[in-house]
PDB file of C-alpha atoms and ligand atoms in Angstrom:
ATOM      1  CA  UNK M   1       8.934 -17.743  66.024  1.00 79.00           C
ATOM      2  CA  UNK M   2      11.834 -15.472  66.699  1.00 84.00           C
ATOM      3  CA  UNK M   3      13.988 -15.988  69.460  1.00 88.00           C
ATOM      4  CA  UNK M   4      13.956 -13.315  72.738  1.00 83.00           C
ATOM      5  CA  UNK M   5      17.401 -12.833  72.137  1.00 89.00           C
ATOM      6  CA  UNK M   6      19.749 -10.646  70.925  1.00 93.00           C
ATOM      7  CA  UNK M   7      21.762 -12.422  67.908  1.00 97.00           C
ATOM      8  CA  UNK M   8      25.202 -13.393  68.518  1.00 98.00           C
ATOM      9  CA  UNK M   9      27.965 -13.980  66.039  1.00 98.00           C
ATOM     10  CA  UNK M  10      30.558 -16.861  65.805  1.00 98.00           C
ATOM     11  CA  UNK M  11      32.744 -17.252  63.258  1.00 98.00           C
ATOM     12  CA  UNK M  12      34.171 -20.573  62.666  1.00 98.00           C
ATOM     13  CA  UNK M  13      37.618 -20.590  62.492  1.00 98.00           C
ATOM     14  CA  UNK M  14      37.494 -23.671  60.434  1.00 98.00           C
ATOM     15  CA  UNK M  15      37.947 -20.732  57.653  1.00 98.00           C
ATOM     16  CA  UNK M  16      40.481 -19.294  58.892  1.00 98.00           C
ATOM     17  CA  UNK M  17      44.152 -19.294  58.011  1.00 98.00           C
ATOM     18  CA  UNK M  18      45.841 -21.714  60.531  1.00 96.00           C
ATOM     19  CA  UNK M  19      49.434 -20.138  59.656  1.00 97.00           C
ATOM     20  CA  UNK M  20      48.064 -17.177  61.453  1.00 98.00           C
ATOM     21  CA  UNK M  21      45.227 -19.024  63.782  1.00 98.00           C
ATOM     22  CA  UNK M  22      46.109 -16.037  66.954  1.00 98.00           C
ATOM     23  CA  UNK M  23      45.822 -12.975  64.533  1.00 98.00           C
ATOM     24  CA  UNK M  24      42.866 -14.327  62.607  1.00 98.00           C
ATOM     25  CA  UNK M  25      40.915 -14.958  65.788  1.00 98.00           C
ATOM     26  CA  UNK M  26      41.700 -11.507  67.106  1.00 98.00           C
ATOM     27  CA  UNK M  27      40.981 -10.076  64.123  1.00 98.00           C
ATOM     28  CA  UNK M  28      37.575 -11.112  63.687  1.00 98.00           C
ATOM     29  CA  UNK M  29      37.421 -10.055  67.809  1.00 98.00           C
ATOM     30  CA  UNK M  30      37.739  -6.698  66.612  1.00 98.00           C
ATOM     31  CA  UNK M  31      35.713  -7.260  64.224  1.00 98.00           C
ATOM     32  CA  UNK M  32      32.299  -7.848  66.725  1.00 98.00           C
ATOM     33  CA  UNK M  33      32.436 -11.610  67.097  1.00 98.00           C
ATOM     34  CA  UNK M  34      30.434 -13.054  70.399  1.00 98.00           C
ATOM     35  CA  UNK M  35      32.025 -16.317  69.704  1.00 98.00           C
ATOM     36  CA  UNK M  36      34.542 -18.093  68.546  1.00 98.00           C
ATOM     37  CA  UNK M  37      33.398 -21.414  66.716  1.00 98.00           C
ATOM     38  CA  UNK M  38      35.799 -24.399  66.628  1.00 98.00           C
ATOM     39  CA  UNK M  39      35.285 -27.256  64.573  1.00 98.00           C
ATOM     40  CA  UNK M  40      36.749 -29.706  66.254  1.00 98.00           C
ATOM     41  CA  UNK M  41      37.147 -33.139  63.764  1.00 97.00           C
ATOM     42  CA  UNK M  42      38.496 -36.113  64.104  1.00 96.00           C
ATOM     43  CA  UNK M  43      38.638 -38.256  60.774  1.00 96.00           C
ATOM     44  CA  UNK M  44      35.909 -40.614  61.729  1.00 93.00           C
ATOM     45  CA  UNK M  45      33.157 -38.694  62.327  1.00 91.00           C
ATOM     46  CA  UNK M  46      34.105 -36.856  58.850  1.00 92.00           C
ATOM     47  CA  UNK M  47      36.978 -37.116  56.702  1.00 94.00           C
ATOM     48  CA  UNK M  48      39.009 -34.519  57.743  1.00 95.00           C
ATOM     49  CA  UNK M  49      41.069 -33.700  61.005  1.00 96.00           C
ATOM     50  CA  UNK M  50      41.402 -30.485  62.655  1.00 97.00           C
ATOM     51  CA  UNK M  51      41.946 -29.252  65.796  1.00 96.00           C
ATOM     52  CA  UNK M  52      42.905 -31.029  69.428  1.00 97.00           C
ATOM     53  CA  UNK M  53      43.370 -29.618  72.896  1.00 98.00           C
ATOM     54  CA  UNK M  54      46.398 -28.251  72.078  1.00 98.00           C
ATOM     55  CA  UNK M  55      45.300 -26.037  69.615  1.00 97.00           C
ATOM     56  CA  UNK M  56      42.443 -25.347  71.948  1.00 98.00           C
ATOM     57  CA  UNK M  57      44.893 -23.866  74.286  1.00 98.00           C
ATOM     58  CA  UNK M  58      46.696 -22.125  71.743  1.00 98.00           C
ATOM     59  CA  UNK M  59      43.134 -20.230  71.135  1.00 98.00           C
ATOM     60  CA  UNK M  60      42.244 -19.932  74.562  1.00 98.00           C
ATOM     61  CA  UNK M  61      45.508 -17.542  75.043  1.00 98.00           C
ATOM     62  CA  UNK M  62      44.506 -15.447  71.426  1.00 98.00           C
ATOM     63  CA  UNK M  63      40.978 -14.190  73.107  1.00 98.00           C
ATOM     64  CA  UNK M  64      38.587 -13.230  76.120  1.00 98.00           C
ATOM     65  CA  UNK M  65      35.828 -14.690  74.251  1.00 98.00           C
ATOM     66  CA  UNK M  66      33.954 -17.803  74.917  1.00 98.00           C
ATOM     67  CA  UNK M  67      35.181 -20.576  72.948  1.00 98.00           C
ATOM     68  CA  UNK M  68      32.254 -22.752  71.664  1.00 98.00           C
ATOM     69  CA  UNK M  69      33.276 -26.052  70.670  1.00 98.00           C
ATOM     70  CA  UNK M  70      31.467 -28.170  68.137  1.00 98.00           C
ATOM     71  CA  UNK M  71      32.844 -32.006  68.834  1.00 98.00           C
ATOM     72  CA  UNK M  72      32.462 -33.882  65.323  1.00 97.00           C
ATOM     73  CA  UNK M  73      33.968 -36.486  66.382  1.00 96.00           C
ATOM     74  CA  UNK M  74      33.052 -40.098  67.321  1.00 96.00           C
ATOM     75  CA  UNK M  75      33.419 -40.727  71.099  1.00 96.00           C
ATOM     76  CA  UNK M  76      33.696 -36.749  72.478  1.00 97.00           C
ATOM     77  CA  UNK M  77      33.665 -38.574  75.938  1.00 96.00           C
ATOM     78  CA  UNK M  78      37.338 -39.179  75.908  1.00 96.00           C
ATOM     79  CA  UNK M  79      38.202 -35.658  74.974  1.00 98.00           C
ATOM     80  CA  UNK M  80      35.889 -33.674  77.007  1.00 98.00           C
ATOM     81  CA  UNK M  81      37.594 -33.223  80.049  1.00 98.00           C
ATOM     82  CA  UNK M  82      40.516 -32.245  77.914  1.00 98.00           C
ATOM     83  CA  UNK M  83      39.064 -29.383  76.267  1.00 98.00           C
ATOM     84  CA  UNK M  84      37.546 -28.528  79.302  1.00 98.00           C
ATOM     85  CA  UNK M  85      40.901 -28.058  80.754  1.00 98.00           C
ATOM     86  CA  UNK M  86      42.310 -26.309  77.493  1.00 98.00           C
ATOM     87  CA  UNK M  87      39.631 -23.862  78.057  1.00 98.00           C
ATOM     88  CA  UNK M  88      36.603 -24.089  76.266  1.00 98.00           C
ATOM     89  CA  UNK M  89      33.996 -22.724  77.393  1.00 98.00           C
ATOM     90  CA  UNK M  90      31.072 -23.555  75.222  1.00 98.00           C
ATOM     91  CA  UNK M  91      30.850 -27.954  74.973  1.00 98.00           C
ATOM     92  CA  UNK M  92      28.505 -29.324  71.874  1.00 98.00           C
ATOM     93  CA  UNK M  93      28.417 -32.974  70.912  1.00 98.00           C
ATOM     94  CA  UNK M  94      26.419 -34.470  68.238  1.00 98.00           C
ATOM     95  CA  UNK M  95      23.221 -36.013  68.956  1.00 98.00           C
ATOM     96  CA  UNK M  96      23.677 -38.812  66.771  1.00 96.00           C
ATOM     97  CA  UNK M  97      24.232 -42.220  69.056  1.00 91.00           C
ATOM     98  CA  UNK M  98      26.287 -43.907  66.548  1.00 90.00           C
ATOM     99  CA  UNK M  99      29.354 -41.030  67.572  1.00 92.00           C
ATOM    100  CA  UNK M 100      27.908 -40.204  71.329  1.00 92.00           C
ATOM    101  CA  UNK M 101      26.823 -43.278  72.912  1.00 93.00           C
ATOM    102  CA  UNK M 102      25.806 -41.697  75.922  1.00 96.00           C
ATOM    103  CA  UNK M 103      24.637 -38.649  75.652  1.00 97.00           C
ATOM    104  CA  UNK M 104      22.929 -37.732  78.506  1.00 98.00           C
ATOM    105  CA  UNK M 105      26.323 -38.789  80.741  1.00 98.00           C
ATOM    106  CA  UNK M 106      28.186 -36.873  77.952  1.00 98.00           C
ATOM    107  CA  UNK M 107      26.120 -33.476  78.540  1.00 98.00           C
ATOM    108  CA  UNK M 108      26.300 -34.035  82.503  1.00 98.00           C
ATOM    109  CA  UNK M 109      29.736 -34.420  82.499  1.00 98.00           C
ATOM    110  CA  UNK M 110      30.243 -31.091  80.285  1.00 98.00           C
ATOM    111  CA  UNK M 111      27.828 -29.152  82.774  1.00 98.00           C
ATOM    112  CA  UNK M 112      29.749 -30.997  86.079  1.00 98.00           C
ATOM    113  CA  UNK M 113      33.019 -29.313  84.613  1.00 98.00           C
ATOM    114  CA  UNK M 114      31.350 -26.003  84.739  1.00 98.00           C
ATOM    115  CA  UNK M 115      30.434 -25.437  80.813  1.00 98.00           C
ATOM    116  CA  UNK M 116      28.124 -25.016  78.854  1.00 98.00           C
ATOM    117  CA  UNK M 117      26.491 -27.756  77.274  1.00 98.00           C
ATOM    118  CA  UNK M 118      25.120 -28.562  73.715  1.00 98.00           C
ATOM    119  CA  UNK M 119      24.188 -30.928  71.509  1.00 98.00           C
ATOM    120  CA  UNK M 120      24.636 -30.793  67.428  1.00 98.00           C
ATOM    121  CA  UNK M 121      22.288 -32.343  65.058  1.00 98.00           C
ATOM    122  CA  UNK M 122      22.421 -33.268  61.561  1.00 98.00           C
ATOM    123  CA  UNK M 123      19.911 -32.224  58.585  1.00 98.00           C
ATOM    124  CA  UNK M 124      19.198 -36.087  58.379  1.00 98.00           C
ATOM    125  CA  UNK M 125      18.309 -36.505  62.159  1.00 98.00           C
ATOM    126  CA  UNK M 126      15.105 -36.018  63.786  1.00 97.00           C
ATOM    127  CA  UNK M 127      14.457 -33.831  67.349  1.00 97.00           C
ATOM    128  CA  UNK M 128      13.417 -37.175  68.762  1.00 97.00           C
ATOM    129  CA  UNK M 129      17.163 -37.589  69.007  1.00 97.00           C
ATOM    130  CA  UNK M 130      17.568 -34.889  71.251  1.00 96.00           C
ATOM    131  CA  UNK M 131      13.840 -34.038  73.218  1.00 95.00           C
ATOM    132  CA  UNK M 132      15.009 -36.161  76.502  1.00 96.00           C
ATOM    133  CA  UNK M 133      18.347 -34.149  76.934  1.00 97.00           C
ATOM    134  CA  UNK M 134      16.856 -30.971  76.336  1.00 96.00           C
ATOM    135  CA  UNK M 135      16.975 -29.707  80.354  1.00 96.00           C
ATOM    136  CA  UNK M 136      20.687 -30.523  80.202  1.00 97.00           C
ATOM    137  CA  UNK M 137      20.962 -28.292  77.398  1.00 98.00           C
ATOM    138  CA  UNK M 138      22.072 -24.366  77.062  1.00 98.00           C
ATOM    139  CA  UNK M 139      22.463 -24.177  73.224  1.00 98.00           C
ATOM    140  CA  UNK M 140      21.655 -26.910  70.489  1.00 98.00           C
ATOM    141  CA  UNK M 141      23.366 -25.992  67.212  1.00 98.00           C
ATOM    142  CA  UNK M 142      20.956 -26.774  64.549  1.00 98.00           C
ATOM    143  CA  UNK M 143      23.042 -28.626  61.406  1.00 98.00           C
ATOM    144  CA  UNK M 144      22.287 -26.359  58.464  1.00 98.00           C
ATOM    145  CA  UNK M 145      24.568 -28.057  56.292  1.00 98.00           C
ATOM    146  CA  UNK M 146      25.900 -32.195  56.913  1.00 97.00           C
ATOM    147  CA  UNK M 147      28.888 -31.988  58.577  1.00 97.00           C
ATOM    148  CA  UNK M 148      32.750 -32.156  57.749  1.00 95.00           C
ATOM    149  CA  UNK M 149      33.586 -28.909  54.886  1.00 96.00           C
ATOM    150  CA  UNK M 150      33.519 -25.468  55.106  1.00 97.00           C
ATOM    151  CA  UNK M 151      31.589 -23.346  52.269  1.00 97.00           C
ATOM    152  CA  UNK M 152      28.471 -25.799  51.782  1.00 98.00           C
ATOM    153  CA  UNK M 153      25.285 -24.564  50.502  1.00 98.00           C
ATOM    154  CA  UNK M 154      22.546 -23.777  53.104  1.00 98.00           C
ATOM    155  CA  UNK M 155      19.705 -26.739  53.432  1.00 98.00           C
ATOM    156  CA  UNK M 156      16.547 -24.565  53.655  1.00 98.00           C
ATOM    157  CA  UNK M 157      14.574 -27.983  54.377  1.00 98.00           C
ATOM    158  CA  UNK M 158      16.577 -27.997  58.377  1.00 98.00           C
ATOM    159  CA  UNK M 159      14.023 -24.643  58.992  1.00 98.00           C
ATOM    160  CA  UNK M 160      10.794 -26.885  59.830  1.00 98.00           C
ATOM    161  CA  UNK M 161      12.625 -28.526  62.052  1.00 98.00           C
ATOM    162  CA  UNK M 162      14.316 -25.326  63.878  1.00 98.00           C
ATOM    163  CA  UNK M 163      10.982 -23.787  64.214  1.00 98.00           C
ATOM    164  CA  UNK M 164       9.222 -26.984  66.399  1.00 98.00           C
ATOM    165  CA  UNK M 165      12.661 -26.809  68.607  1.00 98.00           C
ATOM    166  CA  UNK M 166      12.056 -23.183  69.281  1.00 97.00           C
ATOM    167  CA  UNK M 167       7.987 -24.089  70.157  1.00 96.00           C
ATOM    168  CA  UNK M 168       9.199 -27.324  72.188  1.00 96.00           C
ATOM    169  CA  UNK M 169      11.800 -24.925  74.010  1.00 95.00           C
ATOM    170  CA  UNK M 170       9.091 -22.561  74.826  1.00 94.00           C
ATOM    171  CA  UNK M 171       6.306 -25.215  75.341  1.00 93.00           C
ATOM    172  CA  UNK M 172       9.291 -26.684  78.145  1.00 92.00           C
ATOM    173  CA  UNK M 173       9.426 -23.485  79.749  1.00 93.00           C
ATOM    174  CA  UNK M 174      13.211 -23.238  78.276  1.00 92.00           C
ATOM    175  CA  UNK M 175      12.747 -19.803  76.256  1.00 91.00           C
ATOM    176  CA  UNK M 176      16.569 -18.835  77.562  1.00 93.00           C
ATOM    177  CA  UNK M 177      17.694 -21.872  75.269  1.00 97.00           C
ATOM    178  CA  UNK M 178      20.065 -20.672  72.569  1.00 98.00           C
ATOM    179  CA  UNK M 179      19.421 -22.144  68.778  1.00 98.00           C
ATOM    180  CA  UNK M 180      22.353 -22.329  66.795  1.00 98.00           C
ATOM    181  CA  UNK M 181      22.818 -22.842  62.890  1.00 98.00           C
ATOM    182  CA  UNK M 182      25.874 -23.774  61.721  1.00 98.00           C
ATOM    183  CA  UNK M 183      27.003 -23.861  57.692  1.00 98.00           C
ATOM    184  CA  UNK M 184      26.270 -22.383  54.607  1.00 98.00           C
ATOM    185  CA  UNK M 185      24.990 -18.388  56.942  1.00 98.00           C
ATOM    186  CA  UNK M 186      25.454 -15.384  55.334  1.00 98.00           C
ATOM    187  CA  UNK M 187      23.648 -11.912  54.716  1.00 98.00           C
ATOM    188  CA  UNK M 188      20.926 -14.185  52.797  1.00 98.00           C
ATOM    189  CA  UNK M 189      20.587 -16.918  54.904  1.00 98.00           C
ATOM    190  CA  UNK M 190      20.715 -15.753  57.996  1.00 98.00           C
ATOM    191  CA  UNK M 191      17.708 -13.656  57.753  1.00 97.00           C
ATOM    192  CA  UNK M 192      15.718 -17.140  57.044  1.00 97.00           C
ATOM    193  CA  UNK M 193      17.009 -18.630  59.838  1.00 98.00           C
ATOM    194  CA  UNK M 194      16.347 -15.681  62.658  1.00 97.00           C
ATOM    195  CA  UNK M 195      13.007 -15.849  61.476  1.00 96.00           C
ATOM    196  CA  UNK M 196      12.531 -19.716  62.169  1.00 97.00           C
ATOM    197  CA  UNK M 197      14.196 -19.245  65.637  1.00 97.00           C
ATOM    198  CA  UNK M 198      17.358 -19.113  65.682  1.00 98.00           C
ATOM    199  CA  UNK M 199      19.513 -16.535  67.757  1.00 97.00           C
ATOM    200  CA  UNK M 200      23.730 -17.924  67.130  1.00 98.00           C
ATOM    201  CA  UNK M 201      25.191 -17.736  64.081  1.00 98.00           C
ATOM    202  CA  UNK M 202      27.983 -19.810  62.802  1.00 98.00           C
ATOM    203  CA  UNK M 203      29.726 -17.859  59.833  1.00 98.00           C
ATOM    204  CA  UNK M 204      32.791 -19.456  58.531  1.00 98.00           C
ATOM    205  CA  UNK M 205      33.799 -18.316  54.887  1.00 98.00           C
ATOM    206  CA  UNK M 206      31.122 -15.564  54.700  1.00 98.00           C
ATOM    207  CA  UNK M 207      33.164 -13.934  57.317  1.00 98.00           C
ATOM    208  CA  UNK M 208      36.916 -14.944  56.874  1.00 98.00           C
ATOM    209  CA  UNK M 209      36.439 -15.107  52.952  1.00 98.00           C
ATOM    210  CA  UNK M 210      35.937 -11.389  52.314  1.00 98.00           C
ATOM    211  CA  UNK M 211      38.631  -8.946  52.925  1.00 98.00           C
ATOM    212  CA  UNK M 212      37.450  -7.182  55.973  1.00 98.00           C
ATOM    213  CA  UNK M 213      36.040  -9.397  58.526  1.00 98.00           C
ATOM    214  CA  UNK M 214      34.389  -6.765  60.772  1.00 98.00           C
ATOM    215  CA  UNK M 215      32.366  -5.607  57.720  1.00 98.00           C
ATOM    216  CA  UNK M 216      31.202  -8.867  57.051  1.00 98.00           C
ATOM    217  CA  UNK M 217      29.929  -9.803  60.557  1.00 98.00           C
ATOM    218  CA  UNK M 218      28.332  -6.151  60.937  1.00 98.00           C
ATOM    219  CA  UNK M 219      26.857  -7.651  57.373  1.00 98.00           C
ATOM    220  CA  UNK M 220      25.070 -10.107  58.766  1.00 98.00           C
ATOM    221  CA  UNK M 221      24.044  -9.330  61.828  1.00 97.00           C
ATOM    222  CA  UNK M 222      22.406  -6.252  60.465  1.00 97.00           C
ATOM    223  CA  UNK M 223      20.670  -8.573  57.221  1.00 96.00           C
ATOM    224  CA  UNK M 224      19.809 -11.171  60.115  1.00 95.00           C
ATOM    225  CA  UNK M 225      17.966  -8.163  62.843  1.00 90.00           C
ATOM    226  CA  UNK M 226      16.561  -6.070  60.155  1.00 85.00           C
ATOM    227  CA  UNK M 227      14.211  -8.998  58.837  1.00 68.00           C
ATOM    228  CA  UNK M 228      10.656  -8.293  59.316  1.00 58.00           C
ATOM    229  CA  UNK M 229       9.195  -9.744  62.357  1.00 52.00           C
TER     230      UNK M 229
HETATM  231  C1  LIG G   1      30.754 -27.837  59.045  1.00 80.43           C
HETATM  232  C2  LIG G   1      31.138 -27.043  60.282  1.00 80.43           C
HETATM  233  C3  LIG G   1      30.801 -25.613  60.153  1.00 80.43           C
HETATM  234  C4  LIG G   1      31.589 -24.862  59.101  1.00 80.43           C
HETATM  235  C5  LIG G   1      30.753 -23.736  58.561  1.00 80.43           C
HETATM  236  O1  LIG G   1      31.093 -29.156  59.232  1.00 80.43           O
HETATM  237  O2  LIG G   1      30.463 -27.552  61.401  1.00 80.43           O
HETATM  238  O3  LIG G   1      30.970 -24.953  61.407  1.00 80.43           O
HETATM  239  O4  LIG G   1      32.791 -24.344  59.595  1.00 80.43           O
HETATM  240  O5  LIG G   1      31.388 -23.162  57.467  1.00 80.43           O
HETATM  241  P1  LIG G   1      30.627 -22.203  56.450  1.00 80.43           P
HETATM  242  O6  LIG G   1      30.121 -21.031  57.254  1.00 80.43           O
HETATM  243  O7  LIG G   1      31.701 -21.815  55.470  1.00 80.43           O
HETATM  244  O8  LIG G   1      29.519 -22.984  55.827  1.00 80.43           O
HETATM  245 ZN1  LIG G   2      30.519 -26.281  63.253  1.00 80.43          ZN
END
């Protein structure tokens, strides 16, 4: 079931070259991005450790374009309101309760500061997870790859699951809800992935591992709205 929407791009700077974190971002601004996707991890959730508020901040003053934040991290709760502040715009926790106790508090508080509001969930976790949180929702970022590296292989066995949260959206009365897939897109896989549903693409090395990054994200896009409906 395709979405209603128009496909939007988001590169996740996760790829990028942090030496040069303003010019990459406005780079790949020129280049067409919607978004700009920041994997945001804290060495608990996954192994590795990227980026804080501060960094955030230091994004928020490279672009005009909404910052979506994906929180892979155990706890968001204690960082929210600081990324709220540093200027996200875009809010996603994981589902999972082991790293967001309380998720439907979690979401509320996102939406109370005036963002968006999402919720991540793994290839391993089931929409159960997630079904009583949907109203509080504006985007849920379907896990196309388990978390924590950059430049894994696309799981083809998350697109069952992407196409009953595009029916339960609709079946809710929630067709404005935005269905993300994040790891492992790129002009083959996101054409599989429009076609189950999803409308926001997360492209980290597909886009900021080829030489021209506005070629790459005109790549997609076109491979991903060209599919046959
Ligand atoms: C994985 C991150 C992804 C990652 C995607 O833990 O959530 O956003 O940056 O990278 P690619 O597009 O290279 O698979
Ligand atoms: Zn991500």
């Amino acid at each position: 079931m395709r979405s209603p929407h128009a496909i939007l791009m988001a590169p996740s700077i996760l790829a990028a070259d942090f030496g040069y974190l303003a010019d990459e971002i406005q780079a790949v601004e020129r280049g067409g991005a919607d978004l700009i996707h920041v994997d945001v991890m804290d060495g608990q959730f996954v192994p590795n450790i990227t980026f804080g508020p501060a960094l955030v901040e230091a994004a928020r003053r490279a672009t005009t374009l909404p910052l979506n934040l994906h929180l892979m991290m155990v706890n968001p709760e204690s960082l929210i309101d600081a990324f709220a502040k540093a200027g996200a715009d875009q809010i996603m926790v994981q589902a999972e309760s082991s790293f967001t106790v309380h998720l439907h508090r979690t979401l509320g508080r996102i939406r109370d500061l005036g963002k968006s509001a999402g919720v991540a969930i793994n290839p391993g976790s089931p929409l159960a997870l997630i079904e009583e949180v949907l109203h509080m929702c504006d985007i849920v970022n379907v896990m196309t790859v388990n978390p924590g590296f950059g430049g894994q292989a696309f799981l083809p066995e998350t697109m069952p699951k992407l196409r009953r949260l595009r029916a339960l959206c609709d079946a809710a009365g929630r067709p404005e809800m935005r269905i993300m897939v994040d790891g492992g897109i790129s002009v083959e896989t996101a054409p599989i992935a429009v076609e189950a549903g999803a409308d926001v693409l997360v492209a980290g090395s597909s886009v900021f591992g080829k030489p021209d990054y506005g070629q790459a994200i005109a790549a997609i896009r076109t491979a991903a709205t060209t599919i046959e409906a």
